[in-house]
Amino acid sequence: MRSKLPDVGTTIFTIMSRRAAELGAVNLGQGFPDYPIDTRLAELVADAMREGHNQYAPMPGVPALLEAIASRLEARYGLGIDPQQSITITLGATEAIYSSIQALAGPGDEVLVFDPSYDSYDPAVRLAGARCVHVPLAPPLFAYDWDAVRAAVNERTRLIIINSPQNPSCTVLGPTDLDQLAAIVAGRDIRVLSDEVYEHVVFDGRQHYSVLGHPQLRQCAVAVYSFGKALHATGLRVGYAVAPADITIELRKVHQFNTFTIATPLQHAIARYISERADVFSGLAGFFQSRRDLLTQLLAGSPLRVLPAAGSFFQLVDYSGCEALSALDDQAAAQLLLEQAGVATIPLSPFYKVPPAQTLLRLCFAKREETLREGASRLRHWMG
Ligand code: GLN
């Protein structure tokens, strides 16, 4: 049978999680918490179902949730946006990304992504019939090379996808990066898709710089968010996209035939939860930073060199100092650690069009302290 994505297999996250479960390994691979959610959220979901919020939600989203999001955006960025015209609730950020790409790019168009880039971007671009152009982030610390972006942009470029905090490089965009991007798209028919699912998870006193806080970029950008990430419940599959009205109209044309509407009781519950807990997101940076610091401390002095991590649920480690792994490519190294050390990690090569020769693995620290301790202890023990 003809495949529309002949080179695509099962995602590395699914493969590693499945094998980790089979082997009883400690899963520091796929980015999901292994600790319980706030029981209040669970109560509110049950309440919403009992109250009868069980039929189709309005296509753009439940008004109470759209409004709760708009008031947070107002407080954060001073945006007086009309939620009915600018916010769309989606099936996780993945649907927001997919539907945005289908809406904004098509045959003959080019879409620019930065490698290492999240694995859903390239296939979504190709399913839209567009061409995905991969611009590498510059080693060793994955810096944005705006000269390379300028050189890659042409009259076919329709969309640039940015991701900050970035998965998997753990870097964040600064205000000058956004200015550079704004200057590149100024006066051109180019939109920006900004994946900001880790917006609250920035470390060491840094600030998150959103396209929504940038006066030029917010006119031409879709910003994408995830309640799964922000509420420690990746199984919710509720995200949202914020965009100017003209983009939102096109995005919803795709959304209504893709997922149509998102789970009604979940939307009601989330709306109430985030309204009840005014400070629900402000503690996330500290919460995850202490886990990052714990993992760093647990690996200190081991053959795994910990790279700087400015944000996200992840930490990169370089295994070139580990004798048993240093000659292996990252997929083989991750495989060996899984099978022999009993720890699942994520290799970086699946995030590249052309993987560079590098010896990096991604570890997720959105886990219970015991999980991090057990994972680090198994790694240290195996590496000797
Ligand atoms: N966002 C998650 C991660 O980076 C993976 C989600 C998925 O499995 N598609 O680990």
Coordinates of N, CA, C and O in Angstrom, one line a residue, residues 273-358:
Y273 N -11.1 24.9 37.7 CA -9.9 24.6 38.5 C -8.9 25.8 38.4 O -8.4 26.3 39.4
I274 N -8.7 26.3 37.1 CA -7.8 27.4 37.0 C -8.3 28.8 37.5 O -7.6 29.7 37.9
S275 N -9.7 28.8 37.6 CA -10.2 30.0 38.2 C -10.1 30.0 39.8 O -9.9 31.0 40.4
E276 N -10.3 28.8 40.3 CA -10.2 28.6 41.8 C -8.8 28.8 42.3 O -8.5 29.3 43.3
R277 N -7.8 28.3 41.5 CA -6.4 28.3 41.9 C -5.6 29.4 41.2 O -5.0 29.1 40.1
A278 N -5.7 30.6 41.7 CA -5.1 31.7 41.0 C -3.6 31.5 40.8 O -3.0 31.9 39.8
D279 N -3.0 30.7 41.7 CA -1.5 30.6 41.6 C -1.1 29.3 41.1 O 0.0 28.8 41.3
V280 N -2.0 28.6 40.3 CA -1.7 27.2 39.9 C -0.5 27.1 39.0 O 0.2 26.1 39.1
F281 N -0.2 28.1 38.3 CA 1.0 28.0 37.3 C 2.3 28.6 37.9 O 3.3 28.3 37.4
S282 N 2.1 29.5 38.9 CA 3.3 30.3 39.3 C 4.3 29.4 40.0 O 5.5 29.7 40.1
G283 N 3.8 28.3 40.6 CA 4.8 27.4 41.3 C 5.5 26.4 40.4 O 6.4 25.7 40.9
L284 N 5.1 26.4 39.1 CA 5.7 25.3 38.3 C 7.2 25.4 38.1 O 7.9 24.4 38.1
A285 N 7.7 26.6 37.9 CA 9.1 26.8 37.6 C 9.9 26.2 38.8 O 10.9 25.4 38.6
G286 N 9.6 26.6 40.0 CA 10.3 26.1 41.2 C 10.1 24.6 41.4 O 11.1 23.9 41.7
F287 N 8.9 24.1 41.2 CA 8.6 22.7 41.3 C 9.5 21.9 40.4 O 10.2 20.9 40.9
F288 N 9.6 22.3 39.2 CA 10.4 21.5 38.2 C 11.9 21.8 38.3 O 12.8 20.9 38.1
Q289 N 12.3 23.0 38.7 CA 13.7 23.3 38.9 C 14.3 22.4 40.0 O 15.4 22.0 39.9
S290 N 13.5 22.2 41.1 CA 14.1 21.4 42.2 C 14.3 20.0 41.7 O 15.2 19.3 42.1
R291 N 13.4 19.5 40.8 CA 13.6 18.1 40.2 C 14.9 18.1 39.3 O 15.6 17.2 39.3
R292 N 15.0 19.2 38.5 CA 16.2 19.2 37.6 C 17.4 19.2 38.5 O 18.4 18.5 38.2
D293 N 17.4 20.0 39.5 CA 18.6 20.1 40.4 C 18.9 18.8 41.1 O 20.1 18.4 41.2
L294 N 17.8 18.1 41.5 CA 18.0 16.8 42.1 C 18.7 15.8 41.1 O 19.7 15.1 41.5
L295 N 18.2 15.8 39.9 CA 18.8 14.9 38.9 C 20.2 15.2 38.7 O 21.1 14.3 38.6
T296 N 20.5 16.5 38.5 CA 21.9 17.0 38.3 C 22.8 16.5 39.4 O 23.9 16.0 39.2
Q297 N 22.3 16.7 40.6 CA 23.1 16.3 41.8 C 23.3 14.8 41.9 O 24.4 14.3 42.2
L298 N 22.2 14.0 41.5 CA 22.3 12.6 41.5 C 23.3 12.0 40.5 O 23.9 10.9 40.6
L299 N 23.5 12.8 39.4 CA 24.4 12.4 38.4 C 25.8 13.0 38.5 O 26.7 12.6 37.7
A300 N 26.0 13.9 39.5 CA 27.3 14.6 39.6 C 28.4 13.5 39.8 O 28.3 12.6 40.6
G301 N 29.5 13.8 39.1 CA 30.7 12.9 39.2 C 30.5 11.6 38.5 O 31.4 10.7 38.5
S302 N 29.4 11.3 37.8 CA 29.2 10.1 37.0 C 29.7 10.4 35.6 O 30.0 11.5 35.3
P303 N 29.9 9.3 34.8 CA 30.4 9.5 33.4 C 29.4 10.3 32.6 O 29.7 10.7 31.4
L304 N 28.2 10.6 33.0 CA 27.2 11.3 32.2 C 27.4 12.8 32.5 O 27.2 13.2 33.7
R305 N 27.7 13.6 31.5 CA 27.9 15.0 31.7 C 26.6 15.7 31.5 O 25.9 15.5 30.4
V306 N 26.1 16.5 32.5 CA 24.9 17.2 32.4 C 25.0 18.5 31.7 O 25.9 19.3 32.0
L307 N 24.2 18.7 30.7 CA 24.3 20.0 29.9 C 23.4 21.0 30.6 O 22.4 20.7 31.3
P308 N 23.6 22.3 30.3 CA 22.7 23.4 30.8 C 21.3 23.1 30.4 O 21.1 22.8 29.2
A309 N 20.3 23.3 31.3 CA 18.9 23.1 30.9 C 18.1 24.4 31.4 O 18.0 24.6 32.6
A310 N 17.7 25.2 30.5 CA 17.1 26.5 30.9 C 15.6 26.3 31.1 O 14.9 27.2 31.7
G311 N 15.0 25.3 30.5 CA 13.5 25.1 30.7 C 13.1 23.8 30.1 O 13.9 23.0 29.5
S312 N 11.8 23.4 30.3 CA 11.1 22.2 29.9 C 11.2 21.1 31.0 O 11.7 21.4 32.1
F313 N 10.7 19.9 30.7 CA 10.7 18.8 31.6 C 12.0 18.0 31.5 O 12.1 16.9 32.1
F314 N 13.0 18.5 30.7 CA 14.1 17.6 30.3 C 15.4 18.1 30.6 O 15.7 19.3 30.8
Q315 N 16.4 17.2 30.6 CA 17.8 17.4 30.9 C 18.5 16.6 29.8 O 18.3 15.4 29.7
L316 N 19.5 17.2 29.1 CA 20.3 16.5 28.2 C 21.6 16.0 29.0 O 22.1 16.8 29.8
V317 N 22.0 14.8 28.6 CA 23.3 14.4 29.2 C 24.2 13.9 28.0 O 23.7 13.3 27.0
D318 N 25.5 14.1 28.2 CA 26.4 13.6 27.2 C 27.1 12.4 27.7 O 27.7 12.4 28.8
Y319 N 27.1 11.3 26.9 CA 27.6 10.0 27.4 C 29.0 9.7 26.8 O 29.5 8.6 27.0
S320 N 29.6 10.7 26.2 CA 31.0 10.5 25.6 C 32.0 10.1 26.6 O 33.0 9.4 26.3
G321 N 31.8 10.4 27.9 CA 32.7 10.1 29.0 C 32.5 8.7 29.5 O 33.2 8.3 30.5
C322 N 31.5 8.0 29.0 CA 31.2 6.7 29.5 C 31.8 5.6 28.6 O 31.4 5.5 27.4
E323 N 32.8 4.9 29.1 CA 33.5 3.9 28.2 C 32.6 2.9 27.5 O 32.8 2.7 26.3
A324 N 31.6 2.4 28.2 CA 30.7 1.4 27.6 C 29.8 1.9 26.5 O 29.2 1.2 25.7
L325 N 29.6 3.3 26.5 CA 28.7 3.9 25.5 C 29.3 4.7 24.5 O 28.7 5.0 23.4
S326 N 30.5 5.3 24.7 CA 31.0 6.4 23.9 C 31.2 6.0 22.4 O 31.1 6.9 21.6
A327 N 31.4 4.8 22.1 CA 31.5 4.4 20.7 C 30.2 4.2 20.0 O 30.1 4.1 18.7
L328 N 29.1 4.2 20.7 CA 27.8 3.9 20.2 C 27.1 5.2 19.7 O 27.3 6.3 20.3
D329 N 26.2 5.0 18.7 CA 25.3 6.1 18.3 C 24.3 6.2 19.4 O 24.1 5.3 20.2
D330 N 23.5 7.3 19.4 CA 22.6 7.6 20.5 C 21.5 6.6 20.6 O 21.0 6.2 21.7
Q331 N 21.0 6.0 19.5 CA 19.9 5.1 19.5 C 20.4 3.8 20.2 O 19.8 3.2 21.0
A332 N 21.7 3.4 19.8 CA 22.3 2.2 20.4 C 22.6 2.4 21.9 O 22.4 1.5 22.7
A333 N 23.0 3.6 22.2 CA 23.3 3.9 23.6 C 22.1 3.8 24.5 O 22.0 3.2 25.6
A334 N 21.0 4.4 24.0 CA 19.7 4.4 24.7 C 19.2 3.0 24.8 O 18.7 2.6 25.9
Q335 N 19.4 2.2 23.8 CA 18.9 0.8 23.8 C 19.7 0.0 24.9 O 19.1 -0.7 25.7
L336 N 21.0 0.2 24.9 CA 21.8 -0.5 25.9 C 21.4 -0.1 27.3 O 21.3 -1.0 28.2
L337 N 21.2 1.2 27.5 CA 20.9 1.6 28.9 C 19.5 1.1 29.3 O 19.3 0.7 30.5
L338 N 18.6 0.9 28.3 CA 17.3 0.4 28.6 C 17.4 -1.1 29.0 O 16.9 -1.5 30.0
E339 N 18.1 -1.8 28.1 CA 18.1 -3.3 28.3 C 19.0 -3.7 29.5 O 18.7 -4.6 30.2
Q340 N 20.1 -3.0 29.6 CA 21.1 -3.5 30.6 C 21.0 -2.7 32.0 O 21.2 -3.3 33.0
A341 N 20.9 -1.4 31.9 CA 20.8 -0.6 33.1 C 19.4 -0.5 33.7 O 19.2 -0.2 34.8
G342 N 18.4 -0.8 32.8 CA 17.0 -0.7 33.2 C 16.5 0.7 33.4 O 15.7 1.0 34.3
V343 N 17.0 1.6 32.5 CA 16.6 3.0 32.5 C 16.2 3.4 31.1 O 17.1 3.3 30.2
A344 N 15.0 3.9 30.9 CA 14.6 4.4 29.6 C 15.0 5.9 29.4 O 14.7 6.7 30.3
T345 N 15.6 6.2 28.3 CA 16.0 7.6 28.0 C 15.5 7.9 26.6 O 15.1 6.9 25.9
I346 N 15.7 9.1 26.1 CA 15.3 9.3 24.7 C 16.6 9.8 23.9 O 17.2 10.8 24.3
P347 N 16.9 9.1 22.8 CA 18.1 9.6 22.0 C 17.6 10.8 21.2 O 16.5 11.0 21.0
L348 N 18.6 11.6 20.8 CA 18.3 12.9 20.1 C 18.1 12.8 18.6 O 17.5 13.6 18.0
S349 N 18.7 11.7 18.0 CA 18.7 11.7 16.6 C 17.3 11.7 15.9 O 17.1 12.3 14.9
P350 N 16.2 11.1 16.6 CA 14.9 11.2 15.9 C 14.4 12.6 15.8 O 13.4 12.8 15.1
F351 N 15.0 13.6 16.4 CA 14.6 15.0 16.4 C 15.2 15.7 15.2 O 15.1 16.9 15.1
Y352 N 16.0 15.0 14.4 CA 16.8 15.7 13.3 C 16.4 15.1 12.0 O 16.1 13.9 11.8
K353 N 16.4 16.0 11.0 CA 16.4 15.5 9.6 C 17.7 14.8 9.3 O 17.7 13.7 8.7
V354 N 18.8 15.4 9.6 CA 20.1 14.8 9.4 C 20.8 14.8 10.8 O 21.4 15.9 11.1
P355 N 20.8 13.7 11.5 CA 21.4 13.8 12.8 C 22.9 14.0 12.8 O 23.6 13.3 12.0
P356 N 23.4 14.9 13.6 CA 24.8 15.1 13.7 C 25.4 14.0 14.5 O 24.7 13.3 15.2
A357 N 26.8 13.9 14.4 CA 27.4 12.9 15.2 C 27.5 13.5 16.6 O 28.3 14.4 16.8
Q358 N 26.7 13.1 17.5 CA 26.7 13.6 18.9 C 26.3 12.5 19.8 O 25.7 11.5 19.4

